[in-house]
Short mmCIF file of C-alpha atoms in Angstrom, two decimals:
data_model
loop_
_atom_site.label_atom_id
_atom_site.label_comp_id
_atom_site.label_asym_id
_atom_site.label_seq_id
_atom_site.Cartn_x
_atom_site.Cartn_y
_atom_site.Cartn_z
CA UNK Q 835 89.81 78.98 134.36
CA UNK Q 836 86.10 79.88 133.11
CA UNK Q 837 83.27 77.68 133.41
CA UNK Q 838 80.39 78.49 131.50
CA UNK Q 839 76.84 77.46 132.12
CA UNK Q 840 74.63 75.73 129.52
CA UNK Q 841 72.20 78.02 127.82
CA UNK Q 842 69.31 79.25 130.31
CA UNK Q 843 67.44 81.94 128.28
CA UNK Q 844 66.12 85.12 128.84
CA UNK Q 845 65.31 85.94 132.28
CA UNK Q 846 61.61 86.90 131.74
CA UNK Q 847 59.74 84.32 133.34
CA UNK Q 848 59.75 82.42 137.01
CA UNK Q 849 60.81 79.00 135.67
CA UNK Q 850 63.89 80.44 133.79
CA UNK Q 851 64.73 82.89 136.65
CA UNK Q 852 64.60 79.99 139.11
CA UNK Q 853 66.66 77.75 136.89
CA UNK Q 854 69.16 80.77 136.78
CA UNK Q 855 69.41 80.91 140.36
CA UNK Q 856 69.87 77.37 140.92
CA UNK Q 857 72.71 76.89 138.18
CA UNK Q 858 74.68 79.74 140.10
CA UNK Q 859 74.17 77.92 143.20
CA UNK Q 860 75.15 74.50 141.81
CA UNK Q 861 78.33 76.08 140.41
CA UNK Q 862 79.33 77.54 143.51
CA UNK Q 863 78.95 73.81 145.20
CA UNK Q 864 80.31 71.94 142.42
CA UNK Q 865 83.58 73.98 142.12
CA UNK Q 866 84.00 75.20 145.44
CA UNK Q 867 83.56 78.82 144.75
CA UNK Q 868 83.31 81.38 147.48
CA UNK Q 869 83.04 84.95 145.34
CA UNK Q 870 85.07 87.86 145.92
CA UNK Q 871 83.05 90.11 143.80
CA UNK Q 872 80.09 89.92 141.29
CA UNK Q 873 79.95 91.17 137.70
CA UNK Q 874 76.79 91.98 135.88
CA UNK Q 875 75.35 94.39 133.42
CA UNK Q 876 74.52 98.17 134.03
CA UNK Q 877 70.94 97.62 132.93
CA UNK Q 878 69.09 98.81 135.70
CA UNK Q 879 65.71 96.66 134.85
CA UNK Q 880 67.62 93.35 134.58
CA UNK Q 881 66.89 90.66 136.97
CA UNK Q 882 70.40 89.89 136.86
CA UNK Q 883 71.29 93.13 137.98
CA UNK Q 884 69.14 93.01 140.97
CA UNK Q 885 70.06 89.17 141.93
CA UNK Q 886 73.64 90.45 141.76
CA UNK Q 887 73.24 92.86 145.04
CA UNK Q 888 71.89 89.82 147.23
CA UNK Q 889 75.38 88.49 147.57
CA UNK Q 890 76.50 91.17 149.95
CA UNK Q 891 79.50 91.84 147.77
CA UNK Q 892 81.07 94.79 145.77
CA UNK Q 893 78.97 94.58 142.43
CA UNK Q 894 81.01 95.53 139.16
CA UNK Q 895 78.76 96.69 136.39
CA UNK Q 896 80.00 95.93 132.87
CA UNK Q 897 78.57 97.72 129.78
CA UNK Q 898 77.13 95.36 127.55
CA UNK Q 899 79.32 95.66 124.64
CA UNK Q 900 82.17 96.08 126.59
CA UNK Q 901 81.58 92.68 127.98
CA UNK Q 902 81.24 91.61 124.44
CA UNK Q 903 84.79 93.47 123.51
CA UNK Q 904 86.24 91.83 126.39
CA UNK Q 905 85.30 88.12 125.92
CA UNK Q 906 86.97 88.54 122.58
CA UNK Q 907 90.44 90.18 124.43
CA UNK Q 908 90.38 87.48 127.05
CA UNK Q 909 89.83 84.48 125.01
CA UNK Q 910 92.47 85.31 122.54
CA UNK Q 911 94.93 86.74 125.24
CA UNK Q 912 95.20 89.95 123.71
CA UNK Q 913 97.27 92.19 125.95
CA UNK Q 914 97.63 95.10 123.55
CA UNK Q 915 94.99 97.96 122.86
CA UNK Q 916 92.35 96.73 120.19
CA UNK Q 917 89.82 98.17 118.27
CA UNK Q 918 86.53 96.54 118.95
CA UNK Q 919 83.51 96.23 116.34
CA UNK Q 920 80.66 95.20 118.42
CA UNK Q 921 77.41 94.77 116.33
CA UNK Q 922 74.20 93.13 117.84
CA UNK Q 923 70.32 94.22 118.48
CA UNK Q 924 70.45 95.75 122.14
CA UNK Q 925 72.63 96.50 124.93
CA UNK Q 926 72.00 99.45 127.60
CA UNK Q 927 74.21 102.35 127.21
CA UNK Q 928 76.10 104.69 129.51
CA UNK Q 929 74.20 107.35 127.87
CA UNK Q 930 70.75 105.53 128.66
CA UNK Q 931 70.12 105.12 124.70
CA UNK Q 932 70.18 101.45 123.13
CA UNK Q 933 73.53 100.86 121.72
CA UNK Q 934 74.33 97.84 119.26
CA UNK Q 935 76.58 99.25 116.54
CA UNK Q 936 79.50 100.34 118.64
CA UNK Q 937 83.51 100.53 117.75
CA UNK Q 938 85.32 100.37 121.19
CA UNK Q 939 88.78 101.16 121.97
CA UNK Q 940 91.15 99.96 124.66
CA UNK Q 941 91.74 96.75 126.64
CA UNK Q 942 90.19 94.05 129.00
CA UNK Q 943 91.00 96.37 132.04
CA UNK Q 944 89.92 99.78 130.52
CA UNK Q 945 87.89 100.62 127.31
CA UNK Q 946 86.01 103.43 125.96
CA UNK Q 947 83.48 104.17 123.06
CA UNK Q 948 85.32 105.46 119.96
CA UNK Q 949 82.46 105.33 117.47
CA UNK Q 950 78.89 104.10 116.80
CA UNK Q 951 75.74 103.82 114.15
CA UNK Q 952 73.62 107.03 113.41
CA UNK Q 953 70.72 106.59 116.08
CA UNK Q 954 67.51 106.14 114.95
CA UNK Q 955 64.16 105.85 117.14
CA UNK Q 956 62.31 102.53 117.92
CA UNK Q 957 59.10 103.37 117.23
CA UNK Q 958 56.76 102.16 119.67
CA UNK Q 959 59.60 100.58 122.00
CA UNK Q 960 60.25 97.06 121.84
CA UNK Q 961 57.49 96.47 119.72
CA UNK Q 962 59.59 97.28 117.00
CA UNK Q 963 61.75 94.13 117.56
CA UNK Q 964 58.92 92.09 116.50
CA UNK Q 965 57.83 94.67 113.75
CA UNK Q 966 60.79 95.55 111.81
CA UNK Q 967 58.32 97.53 109.53
CA UNK Q 968 58.72 100.33 112.45
CA UNK Q 969 62.22 100.56 112.23
CA UNK Q 970 62.24 100.27 108.46
CA UNK Q 971 59.81 103.42 108.91
CA UNK Q 972 61.85 105.25 111.00
CA UNK Q 973 65.00 104.90 108.90
CA UNK Q 974 62.99 105.96 106.00
CA UNK Q 975 61.62 109.36 107.62
CA UNK Q 976 65.18 110.33 108.49
CA UNK Q 977 66.50 109.65 105.38
CA UNK Q 978 63.88 111.24 103.09
CA UNK Q 979 61.84 113.44 105.62
CA UNK Q 980 58.13 114.37 104.78
CA UNK Q 981 55.56 111.65 105.72
CA UNK Q 982 56.61 108.24 104.91
CA UNK Q 983 53.80 106.68 106.60
CA UNK Q 984 52.47 105.03 103.38
CA UNK Q 985 55.57 103.31 102.35
CA UNK Q 986 53.93 100.28 104.19
CA UNK Q 987 50.35 100.70 103.15
CA UNK Q 988 48.92 97.93 105.35
CA UNK Q 989 50.32 99.85 108.55
CA UNK Q 990 49.66 103.32 107.38
CA UNK Q 991 47.20 104.33 109.86
CA UNK Q 992 49.24 103.30 112.73
CA UNK Q 993 52.49 104.51 110.89
CA UNK Q 994 51.07 108.03 111.35
CA UNK Q 995 50.19 107.50 114.82
CA UNK Q 996 53.86 106.30 115.71
CA UNK Q 997 55.44 109.06 113.59
CA UNK Q 998 53.46 111.77 115.71
CA UNK Q 999 54.10 110.13 118.95
CA UNK Q 1000 57.80 110.19 117.86
CA UNK Q 1001 57.74 113.73 117.22
CA UNK Q 1002 56.55 114.19 120.89
CA UNK Q 1003 59.11 112.05 122.23
CA UNK Q 1004 56.50 109.43 123.06
CA UNK Q 1005 57.74 106.06 123.43
CA UNK Q 1006 60.41 106.08 120.84
CA UNK Q 1007 63.77 105.42 122.46
CA UNK Q 1008 66.98 106.04 120.45
CA UNK Q 1009 69.30 103.13 119.27
CA UNK Q 1010 72.44 102.76 117.36
CA UNK Q 1011 71.88 98.97 116.92
CA UNK Q 1012 73.47 97.43 113.81
CA UNK Q 1013 71.08 94.56 114.66
CA UNK Q 1014 68.20 96.59 114.13
CA UNK Q 1015 69.35 98.14 111.18
CA UNK Q 1016 69.67 94.70 109.39
CA UNK Q 1017 65.88 94.41 110.52
CA UNK Q 1018 65.06 97.61 108.92
CA UNK Q 1019 66.66 96.98 105.76
CA UNK Q 1020 64.91 93.59 105.59
CA UNK Q 1021 61.30 95.68 105.97
CA UNK Q 1022 62.17 98.09 103.42
CA UNK Q 1023 62.66 95.60 100.65
CA UNK Q 1024 59.89 93.41 101.62
CA UNK Q 1025 61.30 90.78 102.93
CA UNK Q 1026 59.80 90.57 106.21
CA UNK Q 1027 57.92 93.22 108.22
CA UNK Q 1028 56.93 91.12 111.32
CA UNK Q 1029 59.00 88.48 113.35
CA UNK Q 1030 58.20 85.59 115.48
CA UNK Q 1031 61.34 85.87 117.17
CA UNK Q 1032 64.06 88.52 117.52
CA UNK Q 1033 66.86 88.70 114.67
CA UNK Q 1034 64.57 86.55 112.06
CA UNK Q 1035 64.38 89.55 109.66
CA UNK Q 1036 68.19 89.76 109.95
CA UNK Q 1037 68.71 86.06 109.42
CA UNK Q 1038 66.47 85.97 106.31
CA UNK Q 1039 68.16 88.83 105.01
CA UNK Q 1040 71.70 86.92 105.10
CA UNK Q 1041 69.89 83.73 103.66
CA UNK Q 1042 68.77 85.56 100.47
CA UNK Q 1043 72.22 86.83 99.49
CA UNK Q 1044 72.48 86.10 95.58
CA UNK Q 1045 75.53 84.25 94.23
CA UNK Q 1046 76.32 86.89 91.51
CA UNK Q 1047 79.59 89.07 92.22
CA UNK Q 1048 78.52 92.23 92.75
CA UNK Q 1049 80.68 95.15 94.12
CA UNK Q 1050 78.68 97.45 96.53
CA UNK Q 1051 77.84 100.92 95.53
CA UNK Q 1052 76.12 101.65 98.70
CA UNK Q 1053 78.02 103.37 101.46
CA UNK Q 1054 78.26 104.63 105.06
CA UNK Q 1055 79.66 108.23 105.46
CA UNK Q 1056 81.66 108.41 108.53
CA UNK Q 1057 81.46 111.81 110.43
CA UNK Q 1058 82.40 113.00 113.61
CA UNK Q 1059 80.38 113.73 117.07
CA UNK Q 1060 82.42 114.62 120.30
CA UNK Q 1061 85.48 112.90 118.87
CA UNK Q 1062 83.57 109.51 117.99
CA UNK Q 1063 83.06 108.20 114.79
CA UNK Q 1064 79.63 108.16 113.45
CA UNK Q 1065 78.49 105.59 110.88
CA UNK Q 1066 75.89 107.35 108.92
CA UNK Q 1067 73.50 105.16 106.93
CA UNK Q 1068 71.12 107.78 105.54
CA UNK Q 1069 72.72 107.50 101.89
CA UNK Q 1070 72.79 103.69 102.05
CA UNK Q 1071 69.11 103.82 103.02
CA UNK Q 1072 68.29 106.11 99.77
CA UNK Q 1073 70.38 103.95 97.55
CA UNK Q 1074 68.28 100.81 98.39
CA UNK Q 1075 65.08 102.83 97.97
CA UNK Q 1076 66.51 103.59 94.68
CA UNK Q 1077 67.47 100.21 93.69
CA UNK Q 1078 64.01 98.83 94.60
CA UNK Q 1079 62.51 101.33 92.13
CA UNK Q 1080 65.13 100.10 89.45
CA UNK Q 1081 64.08 96.63 90.11
CA UNK Q 1082 67.03 95.20 91.66
CA UNK Q 1083 66.13 91.92 93.23
CA UNK Q 1084 66.15 91.52 97.15
CA UNK Q 1085 68.87 89.01 97.08
CA UNK Q 1086 71.25 91.40 95.21
CA UNK Q 1087 70.33 94.40 97.55
CA UNK Q 1088 70.77 92.14 100.48
CA UNK Q 1089 74.13 90.87 99.02
CA UNK Q 1090 75.03 94.69 98.71
CA UNK Q 1091 73.90 95.78 102.06
CA UNK Q 1092 76.21 92.96 103.33
CA UNK Q 1093 79.18 94.13 101.52
CA UNK Q 1094 79.01 98.07 102.71
CA UNK Q 1095 78.85 96.45 106.26
CA UNK Q 1096 82.22 94.84 105.51
CA UNK Q 1097 83.18 98.29 103.95
CA UNK Q 1098 82.63 99.91 107.19
CA UNK Q 1099 84.41 97.85 109.32
CA UNK Q 1100 87.56 98.02 107.46
CA UNK Q 1101 87.28 101.74 106.38
CA UNK Q 1102 86.59 102.45 110.18
CA UNK Q 1103 89.34 100.19 111.43
CA UNK Q 1104 91.88 102.04 109.12
CA UNK Q 1105 91.13 105.45 110.77
CA UNK Q 1106 91.27 103.88 114.14
CA UNK Q 1107 94.39 102.47 113.01
CA UNK Q 1108 95.83 106.14 112.45
CA UNK Q 1109 94.35 107.54 115.22
CA UNK Q 1110 95.21 104.94 117.89
CA UNK Q 1111 98.20 103.12 116.75
CA UNK Q 1112 96.87 99.63 116.99
CA UNK Q 1113 96.38 96.98 114.26
CA UNK Q 1114 94.58 94.60 116.76
CA UNK Q 1115 90.69 94.41 115.83
CA UNK Q 1116 88.03 92.45 117.98
CA UNK Q 1117 84.84 91.28 116.35
CA UNK Q 1118 81.85 90.28 118.64
CA UNK Q 1119 77.95 90.53 119.57
CA UNK Q 1120 74.92 88.75 117.77
CA UNK Q 1121 75.36 90.42 114.59
CA UNK Q 1122 78.63 88.39 113.73
CA UNK Q 1123 76.67 85.07 114.10
CA UNK Q 1124 76.30 85.97 110.19
CA UNK Q 1125 78.65 84.11 108.66
CA UNK Q 1126 78.89 86.04 105.44
CA UNK Q 1127 79.47 89.14 107.29
CA UNK Q 1128 82.13 87.45 109.69
CA UNK Q 1129 83.73 85.42 107.14
CA UNK Q 1130 84.43 88.55 104.69
CA UNK Q 1131 85.21 90.92 107.75
CA UNK Q 1132 88.00 88.71 108.75
CA UNK Q 1133 89.47 88.16 105.17
CA UNK Q 1134 89.57 92.08 104.33
CA UNK Q 1135 90.94 93.00 107.83
CA UNK Q 1136 93.88 90.62 107.51
CA UNK Q 1137 94.21 91.57 103.97
CA UNK Q 1138 94.61 94.94 105.19
CA UNK Q 1139 97.58 94.34 107.65
CA UNK Q 1140 95.25 93.90 110.76
CA UNK Q 1141 95.35 90.99 113.22
CA UNK Q 1142 91.53 90.10 113.53
CA UNK Q 1143 90.60 88.48 116.97
CA UNK Q 1144 87.09 86.58 117.13
CA UNK Q 1145 85.30 84.26 119.69
CA UNK Q 1146 85.78 80.80 119.06
CA UNK Q 1147 85.09 78.88 122.22
CA UNK Q 1148 83.15 81.51 123.81
CA UNK Q 1149 79.61 82.59 122.15
CA UNK Q 1150 80.08 85.55 119.95
CA UNK Q 1151 76.33 86.42 121.16
CA UNK Q 1152 74.86 87.09 124.53
CA UNK Q 1153 75.80 83.87 125.62
CA UNK Q 1154 79.58 84.98 126.10
CA UNK Q 1155 78.83 88.37 128.03
CA UNK Q 1156 79.20 86.31 131.37
CA UNK Q 1157 82.59 85.29 130.28
CA UNK Q 1158 83.48 89.06 129.50
CA UNK Q 1159 82.15 90.18 132.67
CA UNK Q 1160 84.40 87.97 134.53
CA UNK Q 1161 87.27 88.98 132.53
CA UNK Q 1162 86.76 92.41 133.21
CA UNK Q 1163 86.31 91.65 136.98
CA UNK Q 1164 89.58 89.84 137.24
CA UNK Q 1165 91.07 92.71 135.41
CA UNK Q 1166 89.41 95.45 137.33
CA UNK Q 1167 91.55 98.51 137.99
CA UNK Q 1168 89.56 101.81 138.50
CA UNK Q 1169 86.21 103.24 137.43
CA UNK Q 1170 85.85 104.31 134.02
CA UNK Q 1171 82.89 105.19 131.39
CA UNK Q 1172 81.87 101.51 130.51
CA UNK Q 1173 82.31 100.17 134.03
CA UNK Q 1174 81.09 101.02 137.37
CA UNK Q 1175 82.23 99.52 140.90
CA UNK Q 1176 79.10 99.55 143.25
CA UNK Q 1177 80.49 98.69 146.87
CA UNK Q 1178 78.43 96.55 148.92
CA UNK Q 1179 78.02 99.58 151.24
CA UNK Q 1180 76.01 101.23 148.82
#
């Protein structure tokens, strides 16, 4: 059995941290729990990671997107190998970059990274989350080259500084985040360049989808790097800019962007089915809180002969991470890429 707490929030202030500690203590008392192992995220700077070490127990560090993946498989009692599309905003990767547009393969007790979105820099680091024009700028710079600092004229001076810093490798961490790609597209089409909360631009991008039936003419190219699929968005960004110049409405561009994200999931799943001999697909991560994306991915996958599994009782966003971590810990067998056991003696 699994019991999830109520929503606590980001562990970034003392009041929330105290509530978090109190909640764990209350759960242990209420359910008579004597922990045998503690599971947490791989991020070295999270408070939860530090707190896990205070229990004097073995600590299992579970990669963020693997926890999402495991949450779907465990909730749906999937025992076979599955392909997982885990799309969200931020998760610490095993290569120390920021993941978020991931394809995984495996089971609850063992998984590997099998593909991901082409990486791009977060100009100025975490500030890009609240200022998606920075993400749009990074995408445009890679897609077109040259100097794209004038694309957002109100930020042109700052854009030049950010691009210069990026060339020098200063405060420009790489990410493969699908959530950030949504933010960047929203900025490029002029929908939202500044946010008051994380994911605002992506949420509004879904909200403006036009009613017209449109066949997507955008595309993700699927390349390969060290046997992993790379979901390349360069031609997509170029096509979005071409549509803007042609006077296509924001709503229709948003619709075409959502459609091509569905195409990506289906096309990558087809390739993975031939490679891994499984028709089980799991969808999770905060981006799949997007109803249009989730609904159409489910329909298209099922129409193509896949068994599609999603979170129902457990949140698809980070509210379900703890359940996935616990599921991995309960089925833990050995060390592998996305999961590391730290003994209490370490």
